[in-house]
XYZ file of C-alpha atoms in Angstrom:
648
model
C 0.000 0.000 0.000
C 2.876 2.370 -0.774
C 0.443 4.438 -2.838
C -1.914 5.102 0.075
C -2.300 8.888 0.289
C -5.409 9.404 2.397
C -5.614 11.286 5.652
C -6.284 9.247 8.770
C -5.938 5.552 9.496
C -5.512 2.646 7.084
C -5.149 -1.114 7.403
C -1.646 -2.604 7.743
C -0.512 -6.232 7.480
C 1.041 -7.005 10.861
C 2.792 -10.259 11.736
C 2.687 -10.409 15.550
C 4.837 -13.518 15.925
C 8.052 -14.204 13.983
C 11.384 -15.931 14.536
C 14.872 -15.299 13.193
C 17.945 -17.552 13.157
C 18.504 -16.307 16.712
C 15.845 -18.868 17.741
C 17.353 -22.305 18.238
C 14.556 -24.054 16.293
C 14.614 -21.704 13.251
C 14.711 -23.641 9.965
C 14.182 -26.929 11.738
C 14.538 -29.758 9.271
C 17.112 -31.221 6.851
C 18.335 -27.769 5.712
C 18.453 -26.146 9.142
C 22.200 -25.441 9.137
C 21.949 -23.617 5.805
C 18.789 -21.699 6.784
C 20.241 -20.544 10.104
C 23.031 -18.870 8.133
C 20.571 -16.428 6.513
C 21.446 -12.770 6.993
C 19.249 -10.051 8.532
C 18.982 -8.467 5.065
C 17.625 -11.719 3.557
C 15.230 -12.152 6.478
C 13.803 -8.637 6.003
C 13.371 -9.173 2.246
C 11.393 -12.359 2.991
C 8.730 -10.277 4.733
C 8.903 -7.441 2.232
C 8.260 -9.818 -0.680
C 5.367 -11.349 1.300
C 3.700 -7.905 1.448
C 3.923 -7.558 5.236
C 3.886 -3.984 6.574
C 4.877 -4.511 10.213
C 6.857 -7.308 11.891
C 7.181 -8.079 15.581
C 10.598 -9.663 16.213
C 9.801 -12.339 18.801
C 12.597 -14.880 19.144
C 12.606 -17.402 21.976
C 13.881 -15.628 25.106
C 16.287 -13.373 23.222
C 16.481 -10.051 21.427
C 19.801 -10.836 19.778
C 18.672 -9.912 16.259
C 16.806 -6.699 17.152
C 19.773 -4.359 16.631
C 21.012 -6.307 13.603
C 17.635 -6.140 11.889
C 17.277 -2.419 12.586
C 20.719 -1.775 11.080
C 19.972 -3.956 8.025
C 16.637 -2.167 7.497
C 18.377 1.226 7.528
C 20.753 -0.036 4.800
C 17.835 -1.308 2.674
C 16.039 2.010 3.019
C 19.157 3.863 1.861
C 19.710 1.621 -1.172
C 16.438 -0.223 -1.970
C 16.979 -3.486 -3.916
C 14.427 -5.372 -6.023
C 11.591 -6.569 -3.792
C 11.998 -3.735 -1.302
C 8.932 -2.188 0.276
C 8.568 -0.133 3.478
C 8.642 -2.351 6.562
C 8.191 -1.352 10.214
C 9.863 -3.340 12.989
C 8.387 -3.870 16.461
C 11.238 -5.188 18.648
C 10.105 -7.884 21.042
C 10.623 -11.341 22.443
C 8.693 -14.593 22.993
C 9.085 -15.345 26.692
C 8.756 -18.861 28.131
C 7.022 -18.081 31.419
C 7.259 -20.199 34.540
C 4.769 -23.008 33.950
C 5.625 -23.324 30.244
C 3.254 -20.701 28.849
C 4.643 -18.566 26.000
C 4.070 -14.815 26.162
C 4.902 -12.211 23.495
C 6.355 -8.866 24.585
C 6.174 -6.174 21.881
C 7.893 -2.768 22.106
C 8.320 0.418 20.117
C 10.938 1.140 17.456
C 13.418 2.652 19.945
C 13.733 -0.639 21.860
C 17.161 -2.327 21.560
C 18.706 -5.712 22.169
C 19.972 -4.365 25.481
C 16.433 -3.411 26.514
C 15.241 -6.957 25.799
C 18.107 -8.372 27.860
C 17.186 -6.046 30.731
C 13.583 -7.281 30.645
C 14.707 -10.916 30.629
C 16.853 -10.196 33.659
C 14.013 -8.460 35.486
C 11.693 -11.463 35.077
C 14.299 -13.982 36.202
C 15.160 -15.729 32.938
C 18.417 -17.570 33.515
C 18.225 -20.137 30.740
C 19.890 -20.341 27.328
C 18.830 -17.480 25.099
C 17.196 -18.631 21.881
C 15.837 -21.837 23.438
C 12.110 -22.124 24.133
C 12.249 -24.799 26.818
C 13.931 -22.746 29.575
C 11.494 -20.617 31.620
C 11.445 -17.544 33.877
C 11.413 -17.630 37.624
C 8.624 -15.068 37.658
C 4.985 -16.075 37.245
C 2.710 -15.121 34.371
C 1.112 -12.134 36.232
C 4.570 -10.885 37.271
C 5.948 -11.101 33.720
C 2.910 -9.222 32.354
C 3.443 -6.464 34.938
C 7.149 -6.227 34.034
C 6.334 -5.847 30.320
C 3.803 -3.116 31.102
C 6.305 -1.246 33.287
C 8.828 -1.399 30.431
C 6.257 0.278 28.145
C 5.514 -2.820 26.085
C 2.455 -4.833 25.081
C 1.940 -8.247 26.696
C 0.263 -10.680 24.319
C -0.163 -14.397 25.170
C 1.122 -16.515 22.269
C -0.852 -19.315 20.539
C -3.209 -19.550 23.520
C -5.088 -22.500 21.988
C -1.943 -24.430 21.025
C 0.975 -26.097 22.747
C 2.520 -23.930 25.482
C -0.559 -21.726 25.201
C -2.311 -19.962 28.065
C -5.424 -22.120 27.700
C -3.413 -25.187 28.724
C -3.333 -23.832 32.306
C -6.007 -24.854 34.792
C -7.447 -23.917 38.130
C -6.081 -21.010 40.138
C -3.108 -20.525 37.794
C -5.456 -19.854 34.868
C -7.671 -17.730 37.110
C -4.714 -15.516 38.089
C -3.749 -15.127 34.414
C -7.281 -14.079 33.465
C -7.277 -11.481 36.237
C -4.431 -9.573 34.588
C -5.448 -6.072 33.494
C -2.257 -5.711 31.491
C -3.494 -8.118 28.804
C -5.912 -6.845 26.169
C -5.164 -9.188 23.265
C -4.008 -12.732 22.559
C -2.748 -14.764 19.629
C -5.368 -17.349 18.650
C -4.395 -20.031 16.135
C -7.887 -21.396 15.443
C -10.691 -18.928 16.190
C -13.334 -21.655 15.821
C -12.153 -23.518 18.933
C -14.079 -23.137 22.158
C -12.450 -21.077 24.876
C -12.200 -22.213 28.497
C -15.389 -21.869 30.506
C -13.551 -19.578 32.917
C -12.853 -17.123 30.081
C -16.591 -16.813 29.444
C -17.453 -16.679 33.118
C -15.165 -13.699 33.603
C -16.750 -12.088 30.524
C -13.363 -11.429 28.972
C -13.181 -10.061 25.447
C -9.490 -9.957 24.614
C -8.776 -8.968 21.040
C -7.786 -11.947 18.883
C -4.806 -11.626 16.553
C -2.984 -14.019 14.257
C 0.743 -14.320 13.672
C 2.732 -16.606 11.434
C 4.995 -17.961 14.222
C 7.276 -18.414 11.257
C 10.445 -20.497 11.741
C 11.103 -20.894 8.033
C 11.598 -18.520 5.044
C 9.582 -20.555 2.525
C 6.367 -22.509 2.439
C 7.574 -26.080 2.841
C 5.062 -28.677 3.971
C 4.227 -28.305 7.633
C 6.118 -25.038 7.991
C 4.766 -21.575 8.620
C 6.409 -18.850 6.566
C 6.284 -15.057 6.074
C 2.936 -13.824 4.806
C 0.813 -16.946 5.301
C -0.673 -15.784 8.612
C -1.005 -12.189 9.731
C -3.489 -9.660 11.120
C -4.866 -6.571 9.418
C -4.450 -3.724 11.920
C -6.014 -0.294 11.454
C -3.657 2.508 12.510
C -2.990 6.077 11.483
C 0.766 5.524 11.623
C 2.844 2.448 12.399
C 3.751 3.036 16.035
C 3.499 1.111 19.260
C 0.782 3.462 20.484
C -1.155 2.996 17.247
C -0.861 -0.765 17.729
C -1.913 -0.523 21.372
C -4.973 1.543 20.465
C -5.982 -0.941 17.748
C -5.738 -3.817 20.230
C -7.967 -1.922 22.641
C -10.464 -1.279 19.812
C -10.615 -5.013 19.160
C -12.588 -6.216 16.156
C -13.191 -2.628 15.015
C -9.512 -2.282 14.141
C -8.383 -5.917 13.753
C -9.035 -8.501 11.045
C -7.412 -11.933 10.892
C -6.032 -12.922 7.478
C -7.717 -16.336 7.685
C -11.105 -14.631 8.068
C -10.582 -11.613 5.733
C -9.312 -12.808 2.346
C -9.761 -9.407 0.685
C -7.897 -6.155 1.187
C -9.851 -4.002 3.706
C -8.141 -0.896 2.323
C -10.372 -1.136 -0.736
C -12.944 1.617 -0.458
C -16.131 2.667 -2.285
C -15.685 4.119 -5.794
C -17.072 7.566 -4.850
C -15.083 9.299 -2.113
C -14.218 12.860 -1.074
C -10.462 13.288 -0.726
C -10.196 16.834 0.613
C -11.761 20.275 0.697
C -9.712 23.453 0.141
C -10.886 26.960 1.036
C -9.067 29.999 -0.356
C -9.551 33.537 0.880
C -12.857 33.136 2.739
C -13.700 35.488 5.597
C -12.284 33.316 8.375
C -10.619 30.496 6.412
C -7.699 30.388 4.006
C -6.615 33.987 4.367
C -2.853 33.650 4.908
C -2.700 30.296 3.092
C -5.292 27.840 1.718
C -7.195 25.908 4.369
C -7.166 22.202 3.455
C -9.083 19.463 5.247
C -7.984 15.974 4.204
C -10.560 13.208 4.509
C -10.519 9.442 4.837
C -12.403 7.014 2.546
C -14.338 5.714 5.556
C -15.923 7.537 8.502
C -14.710 11.084 9.173
C -15.590 12.956 12.362
C -15.125 16.725 12.599
C -15.022 17.633 16.269
C -14.955 21.132 17.731
C -16.728 23.651 19.901
C -19.255 26.242 18.840
C -17.936 28.614 16.191
C -14.933 26.494 15.172
C -16.146 25.977 11.606
C -17.911 22.597 11.540
C -21.057 23.896 9.840
C -18.970 26.196 7.632
C -17.131 23.186 6.267
C -20.406 21.421 5.418
C -21.999 24.467 3.802
C -18.863 25.381 1.807
C -18.896 21.814 0.543
C -22.571 22.277 -0.446
C -21.642 25.495 -2.235
C -18.811 23.934 -4.245
C -20.835 20.876 -5.242
C -23.824 23.033 -6.293
C -26.273 21.500 -3.834
C -27.896 24.626 -2.392
C -31.166 23.870 -4.218
C -31.506 20.627 -2.241
C -32.113 22.576 0.954
C -35.719 22.845 2.155
C -37.228 26.251 1.385
C -37.410 27.281 5.022
C -33.678 26.565 5.561
C -32.357 28.517 2.579
C -32.241 31.906 4.368
C -29.941 30.334 6.986
C -27.628 29.153 4.193
C -27.313 32.640 2.666
C -24.582 33.796 5.050
C -22.313 30.997 3.762
C -22.809 32.142 0.158
C -22.630 35.921 0.679
C -19.707 38.337 0.569
C -19.388 40.547 3.638
C -18.756 44.245 3.067
C -18.523 45.402 6.683
C -17.522 43.693 9.899
C -21.095 43.769 11.160
C -22.462 41.859 8.135
C -22.992 38.076 8.366
C -21.425 36.979 5.038
C -18.586 34.419 5.218
C -17.037 35.005 1.773
C -14.772 37.599 0.215
C -14.945 38.798 -3.376
C -12.086 36.512 -4.409
C -13.024 33.447 -2.322
C -12.530 30.009 -3.913
C -13.536 26.518 -2.830
C -12.097 23.311 -4.291
C -13.261 19.754 -3.618
C -11.127 16.776 -4.690
C -13.495 13.918 -5.530
C -12.284 10.401 -6.338
C -14.513 8.506 -8.713
C -13.826 4.953 -9.912
C -10.069 5.354 -9.520
C -9.835 8.812 -11.123
C -9.317 12.115 -9.308
C -11.473 15.129 -10.087
C -11.391 18.646 -8.713
C -14.707 20.480 -8.467
C -14.181 24.228 -8.181
C -16.281 27.236 -7.222
C -15.360 30.888 -6.914
C -17.248 34.004 -5.957
C -16.097 35.818 -9.098
C -16.714 32.827 -11.366
C -13.516 32.417 -13.491
C -12.530 28.936 -12.246
C -13.037 25.848 -14.433
C -15.950 23.952 -12.798
C -14.493 20.440 -13.245
C -10.900 19.310 -13.696
C -9.434 15.803 -13.921
C -5.972 14.803 -12.733
C -4.225 13.313 -15.785
C -0.496 12.530 -15.940
C 0.252 14.755 -12.970
C -1.695 17.771 -14.242
C -5.205 19.141 -13.753
C -7.028 19.374 -17.107
C -10.535 20.568 -17.918
C -13.303 17.976 -17.813
C -16.859 18.248 -19.070
C -20.164 17.352 -17.480
C -22.850 18.380 -15.033
C -21.506 18.554 -11.475
C -24.665 17.308 -9.778
C -24.937 14.392 -12.201
C -21.255 13.385 -12.255
C -20.514 13.760 -8.542
C -23.362 12.360 -6.403
C -23.375 13.202 -2.704
C -25.866 13.473 0.139
C -25.431 16.396 2.563
C -27.383 17.130 5.745
C -26.676 19.940 8.126
C -27.778 19.680 11.728
C -30.826 21.789 10.946
C -31.638 19.611 7.948
C -31.615 16.542 10.154
C -33.952 18.309 12.556
C -36.183 19.235 9.613
C -36.218 15.618 8.444
C -37.359 14.534 11.887
C -40.402 16.796 11.571
C -41.341 15.484 8.107
C -42.529 11.851 8.360
C -41.922 10.878 4.721
C -38.649 12.779 4.277
C -36.499 9.911 5.490
C -38.292 7.513 3.155
C -37.420 9.784 0.227
C -33.785 9.701 1.335
C -33.905 5.921 1.506
C -35.547 5.789 -1.924
C -32.737 7.844 -3.442
C -29.967 5.725 -1.922
C -27.925 3.743 -4.516
C -28.754 0.472 -2.755
C -32.479 1.187 -3.140
C -32.400 3.254 -6.354
C -36.112 4.086 -6.328
C -35.686 6.126 -9.528
C -34.664 3.045 -11.507
C -37.440 1.085 -9.798
C -39.986 3.712 -10.882
C -38.659 3.532 -14.421
C -38.988 -0.258 -14.481
C -42.473 -0.006 -12.916
C -43.699 2.445 -15.552
C -42.210 0.345 -18.326
C -43.883 -2.827 -17.043
C -47.145 -1.000 -16.392
C -47.183 0.389 -19.954
C -46.395 -3.096 -21.263
C -49.289 -4.586 -19.292
C -51.778 -1.939 -20.422
C -50.623 -2.260 -24.046
C -51.143 -6.035 -23.941
C -54.638 -5.675 -22.502
C -55.556 -2.959 -25.022
C -54.272 -5.085 -27.902
C -56.277 -8.067 -26.635
C -59.463 -5.971 -26.456
C -58.838 -4.573 -29.942
C -58.432 -8.025 -31.443
C -61.405 -9.424 -29.543
C -63.623 -6.851 -31.246
C -63.095 -8.721 -34.537
C -64.410 -11.941 -33.015
C -67.945 -10.567 -32.837
C -68.701 -11.831 -36.370
C -67.984 -15.466 -35.451
C -71.561 -16.436 -34.389
C -73.018 -14.956 -37.612
C -70.471 -16.768 -39.767
C -71.210 -20.073 -38.085
C -74.957 -19.611 -38.722
C -74.337 -18.754 -42.389
C -72.076 -21.783 -42.744
C -74.871 -24.054 -41.478
C -77.249 -22.610 -44.117
C -74.715 -23.061 -46.943
C -74.000 -26.646 -45.910
C -77.737 -27.360 -45.821
C -78.201 -26.082 -49.412
C -75.203 -28.061 -50.631
C -76.718 -31.173 -49.084
C -79.825 -30.666 -51.254
C -77.689 -30.631 -54.404
C -75.519 -33.550 -53.357
C -78.432 -35.720 -52.229
C -80.165 -35.086 -55.606
C -77.213 -36.772 -57.376
C -76.271 -33.623 -59.272
C -73.006 -32.876 -57.544
C -70.910 -35.072 -59.870
C -72.412 -33.456 -62.981
C -71.727 -29.981 -61.663
C -68.194 -30.882 -60.616
C -67.441 -32.420 -64.055
C -68.900 -29.393 -65.841
C -66.864 -26.937 -63.720
C -63.725 -28.993 -64.297
C -64.169 -29.123 -68.102
C -65.064 -25.431 -68.259
C -61.854 -24.572 -66.455
C -59.912 -26.790 -68.870
C -61.605 -25.198 -71.913
C -60.694 -21.740 -70.632
C -57.111 -22.848 -70.087
C -56.908 -24.308 -73.643
C -58.394 -21.167 -75.163
C -55.956 -18.942 -73.283
C -53.086 -21.175 -74.420
C -54.165 -21.084 -78.085
C -54.509 -17.319 -78.010
C -50.831 -17.069 -77.238
C -49.701 -18.650 -80.529
C -52.581 -19.091 -82.998
C -51.642 -15.929 -84.978
C -48.012 -16.971 -85.271
C -48.150 -17.599 -89.086
C -49.557 -14.161 -89.764
C -46.952 -12.521 -87.521
C -44.176 -14.371 -89.369
C -45.520 -13.098 -92.713
C -45.477 -9.545 -91.373
C -41.840 -10.069 -90.413
C -41.026 -11.565 -93.837
C -42.565 -8.571 -95.609
C -40.112 -6.257 -93.874
C -36.955 -8.354 -94.291
C -35.925 -7.422 -97.884
C -34.905 -3.745 -98.300
C -35.489 -1.663 -101.393
C -32.750 -1.853 -104.094
C -29.703 0.404 -103.552
C -30.279 3.816 -105.158
C -28.143 3.867 -108.371
C -28.142 7.656 -108.686
C -25.564 7.909 -105.934
C -23.041 5.687 -107.722
C -21.154 5.802 -111.058
C -21.748 2.557 -112.978
C -18.649 3.164 -115.097
C -16.422 3.277 -112.020
C -15.030 -0.121 -111.154
C -15.224 0.375 -107.351
C -18.856 1.630 -107.529
C -19.844 -1.287 -109.741
C -18.159 -3.651 -107.289
C -20.087 -2.184 -104.329
C -23.377 -2.361 -106.288
C -22.732 -6.080 -106.921
C -22.068 -6.677 -103.177
C -25.306 -4.881 -102.218
C -27.275 -6.942 -104.731
C -25.788 -10.133 -103.281
C -26.808 -9.112 -99.726
C -30.329 -8.268 -100.913
C -30.668 -11.650 -102.655
C -29.570 -13.418 -99.438
C -32.128 -11.453 -97.425
C -34.754 -12.456 -99.994
C -33.835 -16.102 -99.388
C -34.446 -15.489 -95.671
C -37.821 -13.919 -96.516
C -38.827 -17.022 -98.437
C -37.693 -19.234 -95.528
C -39.723 -17.157 -93.042
C -42.811 -17.365 -95.333
C -42.284 -21.126 -95.453
C -42.123 -21.171 -91.596
C -45.363 -19.156 -91.524
C -47.012 -21.822 -93.661
C -45.673 -24.500 -91.315
C -47.069 -22.590 -88.304
C -50.486 -22.430 -89.993
C -50.312 -26.154 -90.566
C -49.352 -26.813 -86.922
C -52.432 -24.822 -85.808
C -54.697 -26.679 -88.178
C -53.272 -30.060 -87.120
C -53.670 -29.129 -83.434
C -57.298 -28.134 -83.826
C -58.087 -31.265 -85.785
C -56.381 -33.479 -83.199
C -58.010 -31.580 -80.345
C -61.498 -31.903 -81.768
C -60.984 -35.607 -82.403
C -59.517 -36.368 -78.963
C -61.195 -38.274 -76.119
C -60.799 -35.131 -74.045
C -63.116 -33.261 -76.484
C -65.573 -36.116 -76.172
C -65.452 -35.822 -72.374
C -65.958 -32.047 -72.593
C -68.957 -32.435 -74.886
C -70.406 -35.070 -72.584
C -69.979 -32.795 -69.555
C -71.633 -29.883 -71.401
C -74.512 -32.063 -72.507
C -74.974 -33.490 -69.011
C -74.933 -29.951 -67.591
C -77.520 -28.842 -70.145
C -79.706 -31.797 -69.305
C -79.280 -30.993 -65.575
C -80.356 -27.410 -66.072
C -83.412 -28.537 -67.922
C -84.243 -31.049 -65.191
C -83.741 -28.492 -62.375
C -85.832 -25.975 -64.297
C -88.621 -28.449 -64.581
C -88.305 -29.155 -60.798
C -87.950 -25.438 -59.964
C -84.796 -26.247 -57.964
C -82.807 -23.244 -59.123
C -79.727 -22.644 -61.260
C -77.074 -25.392 -61.000
C -74.426 -22.605 -61.061
C -75.502 -21.853 -57.502
C -73.708 -25.044 -56.449
C -70.354 -23.591 -57.366
C -71.153 -20.334 -55.609
C -72.244 -22.236 -52.509
C -69.044 -24.300 -52.535
C -66.995 -21.111 -52.900
C -68.923 -19.429 -50.069
C -68.450 -22.429 -47.786
C -64.725 -22.335 -48.414
C -64.619 -18.573 -47.759
C -66.497 -18.912 -44.462
C -64.338 -21.826 -43.316
C -61.148 -19.860 -44.074
C -62.486 -16.875 -42.146
C -63.412 -19.079 -39.173
C -59.888 -20.542 -39.212
C -58.487 -16.997 -39.159
C -60.738 -16.213 -36.201
C -59.483 -19.324 -34.431
C -55.914 -18.056 -34.834
C -57.035 -14.676 -33.545
C -58.524 -16.360 -30.477
C -55.191 -18.126 -29.912
C -53.464 -14.757 -30.260
C -55.832 -13.201 -27.726
C -55.173 -16.091 -25.323
C -51.422 -15.582 -25.732
C -51.793 -11.831 -25.141
C -53.798 -12.489 -22.008
C -51.145 -14.957 -20.837
C -48.450 -12.322 -21.358
C -50.604 -9.724 -19.620
C -51.092 -12.041 -16.627
C -47.309 -12.564 -16.415
C -46.785 -8.810 -16.583
C -49.369 -8.299 -13.836
C -47.602 -10.852 -11.640
C -44.329 -8.976 -12.253
C -46.021 -5.738 -11.197
C-alpha cells in the first residue's frame, strides 16, 4: 500500500509472531544449518516480498537480532533493492514463562537488544537465550506487569496451542485471566471453544494471528512469512497505534484467515479533501485544506470552530444549495454571501474560492467554485496535471449532505427519510420507478391489444350460422345426385378456358411471321448515288445486290415457316377436336344442359348456384380458421398480460 495517500488511518498487514535464526529451532529440518546462516537483510526481504507492513521480532527468550535487523533495514532504506517495500519493525521477544506458557512482549521502534536483555533479567530468565524450553522464575502475572512497566504490550502466544495460556487450569489460569495488562491474545484457530472460565469472567481480549514463522519458505508443515497475519487499522505504524488498535478489538483488527480481501479497498465515490481559499475566516494567509478518509470522518470542535462552515462550503462547491428545504435557505445565505462590513454576516470575500477533490472509480477530479466565477468547474488529474473535464456537477458527482438543521427538519417530516432511503444507490427508487412504468405500460398495451383483437371476433356467431345454411343447401344438391355433374362441368369449363388462353398465345403466329417476312428485304440500292462506269462503284453495287438476294432467301424461308405454323395450328385443332378429351368435354356440357333442364322443370334453381355455394363455404371456413388463430393470439396476449401483472 505504498500508494496510500489518504488522511487518517488505514489497514496494515502485521505479523505479531516471527522468529529469526537467533531462535534455536529456526529452519528446523534437513536444511536447518543452511537456513540458520541467513542474513538479517535476507530475512527482512522475505517479509517485504510477502507484502507484510509490520513485523514483531519475537525470538525465543532473546532479542539478539533486534539491533542487527534495525541496522539492516536502515541499509535497505538507503539503497532499496528489487523486492523492497517499506517495513516497520516492532522489537520484542517470545518469553517462556514459569509453567511453560509462552508470552509475546512487543515494544516500540526505539527498543534495543539491550532493553530486551534487561527485561529478561528483570523477570528472572536464567536459561539459554534462543531456546524455548527454559522458563522464567517469575509467574505469568509478574511477567505481564514487568512488560507493562517497560512500556511494552503483553500478548499471550498461541493460547489454543501447545505452550498456550489455555493449557493452564485452576487457580493458575484464574490468576492469568485477572491480569489487566493483557488486552489481546494470539489465537491459532478462532473456531475452537475457549475455556469456561474465560466466558465466566466475561473477557473479550482482542484476537490476533501471527505466522509464528520459523522458516523462510512454504515447505510442507512449515509456517512462513505472509501466510498468517493480522490486518491492523492505525494512522501511523507506532506502538501506540498498535496498542490503540488492540484496545479497539474487532473494530480495528481482522485476521487474514477470516478476511481474504484487502480491507483498504474503499467505495468508488469518495471525497479526498476540501480546500478553502480567501474566505472570511478560512484560508486567508494560506489555503485551508481538510484531508478526509475514505471511511468515517468525524469533525469535532466547539461552537464557532467551523464545523457547519465546512459542510456548507462543501454544499456550495458541489452546487447543492437547491436541495435545501425552502425554510432553511435563508440560513444558508450567510455561507454564500460576501461581507462588506464587519457587522455583516457573510462568510465570503470577493475573491473566495472553494475546491473539492473527488475520487470517482479510480480517477481524481477537482470540483471548483469561486465568488467571481472564473474557475473551471471540473478538472481531472491526468499525468500529474489538472485538465478541464466536461459534465454536469450534480450528475457526475453524487453526494448526500445534511446539516444539523436539515436533520432536525427531516425529523419533523414523516416521509422525508423515506425519500432519502428511496434515493440511496442500494435502493435506487428512480430506476425502480422507471422499471415499474415500463412494465405498467407493457401490461396496459397487452390488454388494449387483446381488447382490440377481440372486437373482430364478434362476427364469429353470424359466420357459423351462415355456414350451417350453406351446408344445408349443398346437401340438397348432393343428395339429388347432381353434384358429380356440376363438378365435371366446372372442371371441363376450367380446362376449356385454359386451352383457349393457351391457343390465343400462338394461334396468330403464321400471320406474324408473314409480317416479319414482308419487312426483311430492303429496297434496291439507289443507283443515282453511284457511277456505274467506275469499277469500285460497280463492285459495291454487286455486293449490295448479293446481300439483298440473301435477305430475300431469308424472306422465303420465313414465309415457309409461316405456312408450317399455320399447318401446326390446323393439325392441333383437328387433333383436339378428335380427342377423347373433347368427347369428355362435350359429354360434360350435354350433361350440364340436361341438368339445367331437369332443375328448371323441378324449380330447384340454377345449378351454377352449387359452385357459388361451394366457394362461399370455403370462404367462411377460411375466415373461421383466421378467427381461431385470432382467439389463440388473444389467449397468448392475455397470458403475457397475466405474467406482466404478476411482475407488477
